[in-house]
Coordinates of C-alpha atoms in Angstrom, one line a residue:
K10 CA 0.0 0.0 0.0
K11 CA 2.8 2.4 0.8
V12 CA 4.5 1.6 -2.5
E13 CA 1.2 2.3 -4.3
C14 CA 0.9 5.6 -2.5
L15 CA 4.4 6.6 -3.6
L16 CA 3.7 5.6 -7.2
G17 CA 0.5 7.7 -7.1
A18 CA 2.4 10.8 -5.8
P19 CA 2.3 12.6 -9.1
L20 CA -1.5 12.2 -9.3
L21 CA -1.9 13.3 -5.7
A22 CA 0.2 16.4 -6.3
D23 CA -1.9 17.1 -9.4
L24 CA -5.1 17.1 -7.4
L25 CA -3.8 19.0 -4.4
V26 CA -1.7 21.8 -6.0
S27 CA -3.1 25.1 -7.0
A28 CA -5.1 25.4 -10.2
D29 CA -2.5 27.9 -11.5
Y30 CA -0.7 25.0 -13.0
A31 CA -3.7 23.5 -14.9
G32 CA -2.1 24.2 -18.2
E33 CA 0.7 21.6 -17.5
R34 CA -1.6 18.8 -16.7
E35 CA -2.2 15.9 -19.0
E36 CA -5.9 15.2 -18.3
K37 CA -8.4 17.9 -18.7
V38 CA -12.2 18.2 -19.0
G39 CA -13.0 18.9 -22.7
P40 CA -10.8 18.7 -25.8
E41 CA -8.5 21.5 -26.8
G42 CA -9.3 23.8 -29.7
D43 CA -12.5 22.1 -30.7
G44 CA -14.4 25.4 -30.6
D45 CA -17.3 23.8 -28.7
A46 CA -18.8 26.4 -26.3
V47 CA -19.9 23.8 -23.7
E48 CA -16.5 22.2 -23.6
A49 CA -14.7 25.5 -23.5
V50 CA -16.7 26.6 -20.4
A51 CA -16.1 23.2 -18.7
S52 CA -12.3 23.4 -19.3
K53 CA -12.2 26.9 -17.8
L54 CA -13.9 25.8 -14.6
V55 CA -12.6 22.2 -14.2
T56 CA -8.9 21.7 -14.5
T57 CA -8.5 18.0 -13.7
S58 CA -10.8 15.0 -13.6
V59 CA -9.9 11.6 -12.1
A60 CA -12.1 8.6 -11.7
F61 CA -11.9 6.3 -8.6
E62 CA -13.4 2.8 -8.7
C63 CA -12.7 -0.7 -7.7
G64 CA -15.1 -3.0 -9.5
K65 CA -14.1 -6.0 -7.4
W66 CA -15.7 -4.4 -4.4
T67 CA -18.2 -1.9 -5.7
A68 CA -19.6 -3.3 -9.0
T69 CA -23.5 -3.2 -9.0
R70 CA -23.6 -1.0 -5.9
D71 CA -24.5 2.7 -5.7
V72 CA -22.8 5.4 -3.6
T73 CA -25.1 6.7 -0.9
G74 CA -22.9 9.2 1.0
L75 CA -19.6 11.2 0.7
D76 CA -17.3 12.9 3.1
W77 CA -13.7 14.4 3.2
S78 CA -11.3 13.8 6.0
P79 CA -11.0 16.8 8.3
V80 CA -7.3 16.0 8.9
H81 CA -5.9 14.3 5.9
R82 CA -7.0 16.3 2.9
E83 CA -6.1 13.5 0.4
L84 CA -8.6 11.1 2.0
M85 CA -12.3 10.8 1.1
L86 CA -15.0 8.5 2.4
A87 CA -17.8 6.8 0.4
S88 CA -20.6 4.6 1.6
Y89 CA -22.4 2.1 -0.6
H90 CA -25.7 0.4 -0.8
M91 CA -26.2 -3.3 -1.1
P92 CA -25.2 -5.1 -4.4
S93 CA -27.9 -5.0 -7.0
M94 CA -29.6 -8.4 -7.6
S95 CA -30.2 -7.6 -11.3
S96 CA -26.7 -7.0 -12.6
S97 CA -26.6 -4.1 -15.1
L98 CA -22.8 -4.0 -15.5
S99 CA -21.3 -2.4 -18.6
G100 CA -18.0 -1.4 -19.9
N101 CA -15.1 -1.1 -17.5
S102 CA -17.2 -2.1 -14.4
A103 CA -18.1 -5.4 -15.9
V104 CA -14.5 -6.2 -16.8
A105 CA -13.2 -5.1 -13.4
A106 CA -15.7 -7.3 -11.5
V107 CA -14.7 -10.6 -13.1
S108 CA -11.0 -10.0 -14.0
P109 CA -8.3 -11.1 -11.6
D110 CA -6.3 -8.4 -9.8
V111 CA -3.3 -7.3 -11.7
T112 CA -1.7 -6.1 -8.5
P113 CA -2.8 -8.4 -5.7
S114 CA -2.6 -7.0 -2.2
A115 CA -3.5 -8.7 1.1
S116 CA -5.3 -5.6 2.2
L117 CA -7.5 -5.7 -0.9
I118 CA -8.4 -9.4 -1.1
P119 CA -12.0 -10.1 0.1
R120 CA -12.5 -12.6 2.8
S121 CA -15.2 -15.2 2.8
G122 CA -18.6 -13.6 2.1
E123 CA -17.4 -10.0 2.3
L124 CA -18.2 -9.2 -1.4
Q125 CA -21.8 -10.1 -0.6
S126 CA -22.0 -7.9 2.5
D127 CA -25.0 -5.7 2.3
G128 CA -23.1 -2.7 3.8
L129 CA -19.8 -1.3 2.5
A130 CA -17.8 1.9 3.2
L131 CA -14.5 2.7 1.5
V132 CA -11.8 5.3 2.4
W133 CA -10.1 6.4 -0.8
S134 CA -6.8 8.2 -1.2
L135 CA -6.3 10.7 -4.1
A136 CA -3.0 8.9 -4.8
M137 CA -4.7 5.5 -5.6
P138 CA -7.6 5.7 -8.0
T139 CA -7.9 2.0 -8.6
R140 CA -8.1 0.7 -5.1
P141 CA -9.4 1.9 -1.7
E142 CA -7.1 2.8 1.2
H143 CA -9.4 1.1 3.8
I144 CA -12.4 -1.3 3.4
F145 CA -15.2 -1.6 5.9
T146 CA -18.2 -3.9 5.8
C147 CA -21.4 -4.6 7.9
G148 CA -24.6 -6.6 7.6
S149 CA -26.9 -3.7 6.6
P150 CA -26.6 -1.3 3.7
V151 CA -24.8 1.9 4.7
L152 CA -26.9 5.0 3.7
T153 CA -24.7 7.7 5.1
A154 CA -21.2 7.9 6.6
R155 CA -18.9 10.5 8.2
F156 CA -15.3 10.8 9.5
H157 CA -15.3 11.1 13.2
P158 CA -14.6 14.8 13.9
T159 CA -12.1 14.3 16.7
E160 CA -11.1 10.6 16.7
H161 CA -9.6 10.5 13.2
Q162 CA -9.2 6.7 13.1
L163 CA -12.9 6.2 13.5
I164 CA -15.7 6.2 10.8
V165 CA -19.4 6.5 11.7
G166 CA -22.0 5.0 9.5
G167 CA -25.8 5.1 9.4
C168 CA -27.5 1.9 8.3
H169 CA -30.7 0.7 6.6
S170 CA -31.4 -1.3 9.8
G171 CA -31.6 1.9 11.8
Q172 CA -28.3 1.2 13.6
L173 CA -25.3 3.5 13.9
V174 CA -22.0 1.6 13.4
V175 CA -18.4 2.7 14.2
W176 CA -15.4 1.3 12.3
D177 CA -11.8 1.7 13.4
V178 CA -9.1 1.7 10.8
R179 CA -6.8 0.0 13.3
A180 CA -9.2 -2.9 14.0
G181 CA -10.1 -4.5 10.7
R182 CA -13.1 -4.3 8.4
L183 CA -16.0 -5.1 10.8
P184 CA -17.6 -2.5 13.1
V185 CA -16.2 -2.1 16.6
Q186 CA -19.4 -0.6 18.0
R187 CA -23.1 -0.6 17.1
S188 CA -26.0 1.3 18.5
S189 CA -28.8 -0.5 20.2
L190 CA -31.2 -2.1 17.7
A191 CA -34.6 -0.6 18.2
T192 CA -37.9 -2.2 17.0
V193 CA -41.2 -0.5 16.4
A194 CA -42.7 -2.1 19.6
S195 CA -39.7 -1.4 21.8
A196 CA -39.4 1.5 24.2
T197 CA -35.8 2.4 23.2
K198 CA -35.2 5.7 21.5
G199 CA -33.0 4.3 18.8
H200 CA -34.0 4.2 15.1
S201 CA -36.3 1.4 13.9
H202 CA -36.3 2.7 10.3
P203 CA -33.4 3.4 7.8
I204 CA -31.1 6.3 8.8
C205 CA -31.2 8.5 5.7
S206 CA -29.0 11.4 6.9
M207 CA -26.5 12.3 9.5
E208 CA -24.6 15.5 10.5
I209 CA -22.1 16.7 13.1
V210 CA -23.5 19.2 15.6
E211 CA -22.3 21.1 18.7
G212 CA -18.9 22.0 17.4
G213 CA -18.0 18.3 16.8
S214 CA -19.1 16.9 20.1
G215 CA -22.5 15.6 19.0
L216 CA -24.3 13.9 16.1
V217 CA -27.8 14.1 14.8
T218 CA -29.4 11.4 12.7
A219 CA -32.7 11.3 10.8
A220 CA -34.7 8.2 9.9
T221 CA -37.2 7.8 7.1
D222 CA -40.1 7.6 9.6
G223 CA -39.4 11.2 10.8
R224 CA -37.5 10.4 14.0
L225 CA -34.5 12.5 14.8
N226 CA -31.9 11.3 17.4
F227 CA -29.2 13.4 19.0
W228 CA -26.1 11.5 20.1
S229 CA -23.1 12.3 22.2
L230 CA -20.0 11.1 20.3
A231 CA -18.8 9.8 23.7
N232 CA -21.7 7.3 23.7
L233 CA -23.0 6.1 20.3
R234 CA -24.8 3.1 21.8
D235 CA -28.0 5.0 22.8
P236 CA -29.2 8.5 21.8
A237 CA -29.1 11.3 24.4
E238 CA -32.3 12.8 23.0
S239 CA -35.0 11.8 20.6
L240 CA -38.0 13.5 18.9
K241 CA -40.3 12.9 15.9
I242 CA -41.7 15.2 13.3
G243 CA -44.9 14.5 11.5
A244 CA -43.4 13.6 8.1
N245 CA -41.1 11.1 6.4
V246 CA -37.6 12.7 6.4
S247 CA -35.4 12.5 3.3
C248 CA -32.5 14.7 4.2
L249 CA -31.2 17.1 6.9
A250 CA -28.6 19.8 7.5
V251 CA -27.4 21.9 10.4
A252 CA -27.3 25.7 10.5
P253 CA -24.1 27.3 11.6
E254 CA -23.8 29.2 15.0
S255 CA -27.3 28.2 16.3
N256 CA -27.1 24.4 15.6
T257 CA -30.7 24.6 14.2
V258 CA -31.5 21.4 12.4
I259 CA -33.3 21.6 9.0
C260 CA -35.1 18.6 7.5
G261 CA -36.6 18.0 4.1
D262 CA -39.3 15.4 3.7
E263 CA -40.6 13.1 1.0
S264 CA -43.6 15.4 0.2
G265 CA -41.5 18.5 -0.3
G266 CA -42.0 20.0 3.1
M267 CA -39.3 21.8 5.2
H268 CA -39.0 21.6 9.0
T269 CA -36.7 23.3 11.5
I270 CA -35.8 21.9 14.9
L271 CA -34.7 24.6 17.3
T272 CA -33.3 24.5 20.8
S273 CA -35.4 26.1 23.5
T274 CA -33.3 29.2 23.4
G275 CA -33.5 29.5 19.6
A276 CA -37.2 29.0 19.7
A277 CA -37.8 32.1 21.8
T278 CA -38.2 34.1 18.6
T279 CA -40.6 31.6 17.0
Q280 CA -44.3 32.1 17.3
A281 CA -45.9 29.5 19.5
S282 CA -48.8 29.1 17.0
S283 CA -46.4 27.7 14.4
S284 CA -44.3 25.4 16.5
S285 CA -44.7 22.4 18.8
R286 CA -42.7 20.5 21.3
S287 CA -42.1 16.8 20.6
G288 CA -42.8 14.9 23.8
G289 CA -40.4 15.9 26.6
S290 CA -37.8 17.2 24.3
R291 CA -36.2 20.6 24.9
R292 CA -36.3 21.2 21.2
V293 CA -39.1 22.8 19.2
V294 CA -40.2 21.5 15.8
R295 CA -41.6 24.1 13.3
K296 CA -42.7 23.6 9.7
L297 CA -41.8 26.3 7.2
E298 CA -45.1 27.5 5.6
A299 CA -44.0 28.0 2.0
G300 CA -47.0 29.8 0.7
D301 CA -50.6 28.5 0.6
D302 CA -50.5 24.7 1.2
G303 CA -46.8 24.8 0.5
A304 CA -47.4 25.9 -3.1
E305 CA -44.1 27.7 -3.3
G306 CA -42.0 24.9 -1.9
H307 CA -40.9 21.6 -3.6
F308 CA -43.5 19.5 -5.4
G309 CA -42.0 16.1 -4.4
M310 CA -39.2 14.7 -2.3
V311 CA -36.4 17.0 -1.1
T312 CA -33.2 15.2 -2.2
G313 CA -30.5 17.6 -0.9
L314 CA -30.1 20.4 1.7
A315 CA -27.1 22.6 2.3
T316 CA -26.3 25.4 4.8
K317 CA -23.3 27.7 4.5
V318 CA -20.1 27.3 6.3
L319 CA -19.8 29.8 9.2
P320 CA -17.8 32.8 8.0
R321 CA -14.9 34.3 9.9
H322 CA -16.5 37.7 10.2
S323 CA -19.1 38.4 12.9
S324 CA -22.7 37.7 12.2
R325 CA -25.6 40.1 12.2
G326 CA -27.6 38.2 14.8
I327 CA -29.9 35.3 14.8
A328 CA -33.6 35.2 13.9
K329 CA -35.9 32.1 14.0
G330 CA -32.8 30.0 14.6
F331 CA -30.9 31.2 11.6
L332 CA -28.1 33.8 11.0
R333 CA -29.2 37.1 9.3
G334 CA -27.5 38.1 6.1
S335 CA -25.8 35.9 3.6
S336 CA -24.6 33.4 6.2
G337 CA -28.1 32.2 6.8
L338 CA -28.9 31.4 3.2
M339 CA -29.9 27.8 2.6
L340 CA -30.2 25.6 -0.6
T341 CA -32.5 22.6 -1.3
S342 CA -32.8 20.3 -4.3
G343 CA -35.8 18.2 -5.3
V344 CA -37.3 15.8 -7.8
D345 CA -39.4 18.6 -9.2
W346 CA -36.4 19.7 -11.4
T347 CA -35.6 22.7 -9.2
T348 CA -33.0 24.0 -6.7
K349 CA -34.4 26.6 -4.3
L350 CA -32.7 29.3 -2.3
W351 CA -34.1 30.1 1.2
A352 CA -33.5 32.7 3.8
P353 CA -35.4 31.3 6.9
A354 CA -34.3 34.2 9.1
Y355 CA -36.6 36.5 7.0
T356 CA -39.3 34.4 5.4
D357 CA -40.6 30.9 5.3
K358 CA -40.9 31.0 1.5
P359 CA -38.1 30.3 -0.9
L360 CA -36.5 33.4 -2.4
L361 CA -36.1 32.0 -5.9
S362 CA -36.0 28.7 -7.8
F363 CA -33.3 27.6 -10.3
F364 CA -34.7 25.3 -12.9
N365 CA -33.0 22.3 -14.6
H366 CA -33.4 23.0 -18.4
S367 CA -33.2 19.3 -19.2
Y368 CA -36.2 18.6 -16.8
D369 CA -34.2 16.0 -14.8
Y370 CA -34.3 15.3 -11.1
M371 CA -31.9 17.3 -9.0
C372 CA -30.1 14.8 -6.7
D373 CA -27.9 17.0 -4.5
V374 CA -26.8 20.6 -3.8
Q375 CA -23.7 21.9 -1.9
W376 CA -22.4 25.4 -1.0
C377 CA -18.7 26.0 -1.8
P378 CA -17.0 26.2 1.6
T379 CA -14.6 28.9 0.6
H380 CA -16.6 31.1 -1.8
P381 CA -19.6 32.9 -0.4
S382 CA -21.7 33.0 -3.5
V383 CA -20.8 29.7 -5.3
F384 CA -22.7 26.4 -5.1
A385 CA -22.9 23.2 -7.1
T386 CA -25.8 21.0 -8.1
A387 CA -26.0 17.3 -9.2
S388 CA -28.5 16.2 -11.7
S389 CA -29.9 12.8 -12.6
N390 CA -28.8 13.3 -16.2
G391 CA -25.1 13.2 -15.0
S392 CA -24.4 16.9 -15.2
L393 CA -22.7 19.1 -12.6
G394 CA -24.0 22.6 -12.4
L395 CA -22.0 25.5 -11.0
W396 CA -23.6 28.8 -9.9
N397 CA -22.2 32.1 -8.8
L398 CA -25.0 34.3 -7.4
A399 CA -22.7 37.3 -7.3
S400 CA -22.5 37.1 -11.1
S401 CA -26.0 36.1 -12.0
L402 CA -29.2 34.9 -10.4
D403 CA -30.5 33.5 -13.8
E404 CA -27.8 31.5 -15.5
P405 CA -25.1 29.1 -14.1
I406 CA -21.5 29.8 -14.8
S407 CA -21.2 26.2 -16.1
G408 CA -23.8 27.0 -18.8
T409 CA -27.4 25.7 -19.1
E410 CA -26.2 22.2 -20.1
G411 CA -23.9 21.8 -17.1
I412 CA -20.6 19.8 -17.0
F413 CA -21.1 16.2 -17.8
V414 CA -18.9 14.3 -15.4
D415 CA -18.8 10.7 -16.6
K416 CA -18.6 10.9 -20.4
A417 CA -16.0 8.1 -20.7
S418 CA -18.5 5.4 -19.5
G419 CA -20.6 5.8 -22.6
S420 CA -23.8 5.8 -20.6
A421 CA -25.8 8.7 -19.0
Q422 CA -25.3 7.8 -15.4
G423 CA -26.9 10.2 -13.0
L424 CA -24.9 11.8 -10.1
N425 CA -25.9 10.4 -6.7
K426 CA -24.0 12.8 -4.4
I427 CA -21.5 15.6 -4.5
K428 CA -19.2 17.0 -1.8
W429 CA -16.7 19.9 -1.8
S430 CA -13.3 19.4 -0.2
L431 CA -12.7 21.6 2.8
D432 CA -10.5 24.0 0.9
G433 CA -13.0 24.3 -2.0
R434 CA -10.4 23.2 -4.6
R435 CA -11.9 19.9 -5.4
I436 CA -15.3 18.4 -5.6
V437 CA -16.1 14.7 -5.6
A438 CA -19.1 13.5 -7.6
A439 CA -20.6 10.0 -7.3
S440 CA -22.0 8.3 -10.4
A441 CA -23.4 4.8 -9.6
D442 CA -20.4 3.1 -7.9
R443 CA -17.7 5.4 -9.5
L444 CA -16.2 8.5 -7.8
H445 CA -15.0 11.5 -9.9
V446 CA -12.7 14.0 -8.3
L447 CA -12.8 17.3 -10.2
G448 CA -10.1 19.9 -9.6
M449 CA -11.7 23.4 -9.7
S450 CA -10.0 26.5 -11.1
E451 CA -9.5 29.6 -9.1
D452 CA -12.5 31.2 -10.8
V453 CA -14.7 28.8 -8.9
W454 CA -13.2 28.5 -5.4
K455 CA -11.2 31.7 -4.8
P456 CA -13.2 34.8 -3.8
K457 CA -12.1 38.2 -4.9
G458 CA -13.5 39.9 -1.8
D459 CA -16.8 41.6 -2.7
E460 CA -18.9 38.6 -3.9
D461 CA -20.8 38.4 -0.6
A462 CA -22.0 42.1 -0.9
R463 CA -22.7 41.7 -4.7
M464 CA -24.8 38.6 -4.1
M465 CA -26.9 40.3 -1.4
H466 CA -27.3 43.4 -3.7
N467 CA -28.6 41.1 -6.5
L468 CA -31.2 39.6 -4.1
T469 CA -32.3 43.0 -2.7
S470 CA -32.4 44.8 -6.0
R471 CA -34.6 42.2 -7.6
G472 CA -37.0 42.3 -4.6
F473 CA -36.3 38.9 -3.2
L474 CA -35.2 40.4 0.1
D475 CA -36.2 43.6 1.8
E476 CA -33.2 45.9 1.8
D477 CA -34.3 47.5 5.1
K478 CA -34.4 44.2 6.9
V479 CA -31.1 42.8 5.6

């Protein structure tokens, strides 16, 4: 493994260095000098594209979650669903699944029954695109996974069974800890339905998980066997995110509704008529009233939800559990072909909607962690969209067609998930079982200093926000 990492050092450097050297790289998105406008836009925004896959382990599976290591910036984590019973392998994946390993390694060889394990999580290194750095398995499909924020040898996964599992890179492929398995009839507060989403809260000391039946559990990372607090909202949750500063939890549901879960202190500014306490919980659940009968919200399942990374400068205060100003802006994606921009500190309705011109499902959305006005979208037609709200509220900087990530496969595979690296210079996009790491140019990730003010000016000048209240 160490030898493979050394052999992959040039690739690692290519993905980690500044985009200023993009002209010297061999692999680029889009051919040179073809005059095609779409390819020209893509090549200006994306400097490098590298695919990561290991068909021996991941063939017929789909990626369900992505994360980047908070310590080792070359490591990324992917969780996978169970193998598909009806094999639809094609191209390179089919060959990789049946061909012998050309570079056999003891750390890569599957043990008895492991290839048929329902649950799989892989840690990938940017230096090794053809094999994972670490392999983890369990008996239930893994729907979401995160690097532990403080114990960097640990990986936390949320399973279809409703259990939380913890893996240790020092202790083999099986989980070293599991949460208590709850049943519908039991009195325990654990999940009895699939865990669909998971986020770190309380500055890295806690964890919040959401299950498809609408139950949210809050965990202490010191004790992942039983949740410290549990509540239930009246909807089937599909995704969640956590607002900075206030630790307000936002959930999207399968019907297109949006719900906020505030602590008792954050709920002080919320009207009692629009909120309700869940059992004995100290948190308050409130549904965002997006117009009459939710007419201005999503028409269908909310597939992705993103809040902004907390900026370094001081905030303008908190209202309804969200920061005022640009730091409190929120994004959602849905199966209704739209991505929506929200400002919950000011209004329950979305500010505006961004439509997919190809009329495909929007599968995920993510704010850039380093640029205040840039975000990325993932579409079911396999295209990555890049927007800069400081430049335009109407057209993406990637063009209306977007950037097609997996052209080499010859099939129009949709993008399951996307995730920015912490420095904003790379974005990993999952297509079926394959990961694509795209190196971003400075035009995408590096702010010039006034984008935040320009974005807010665009929103207020168009009447989406009241200038007197911002």
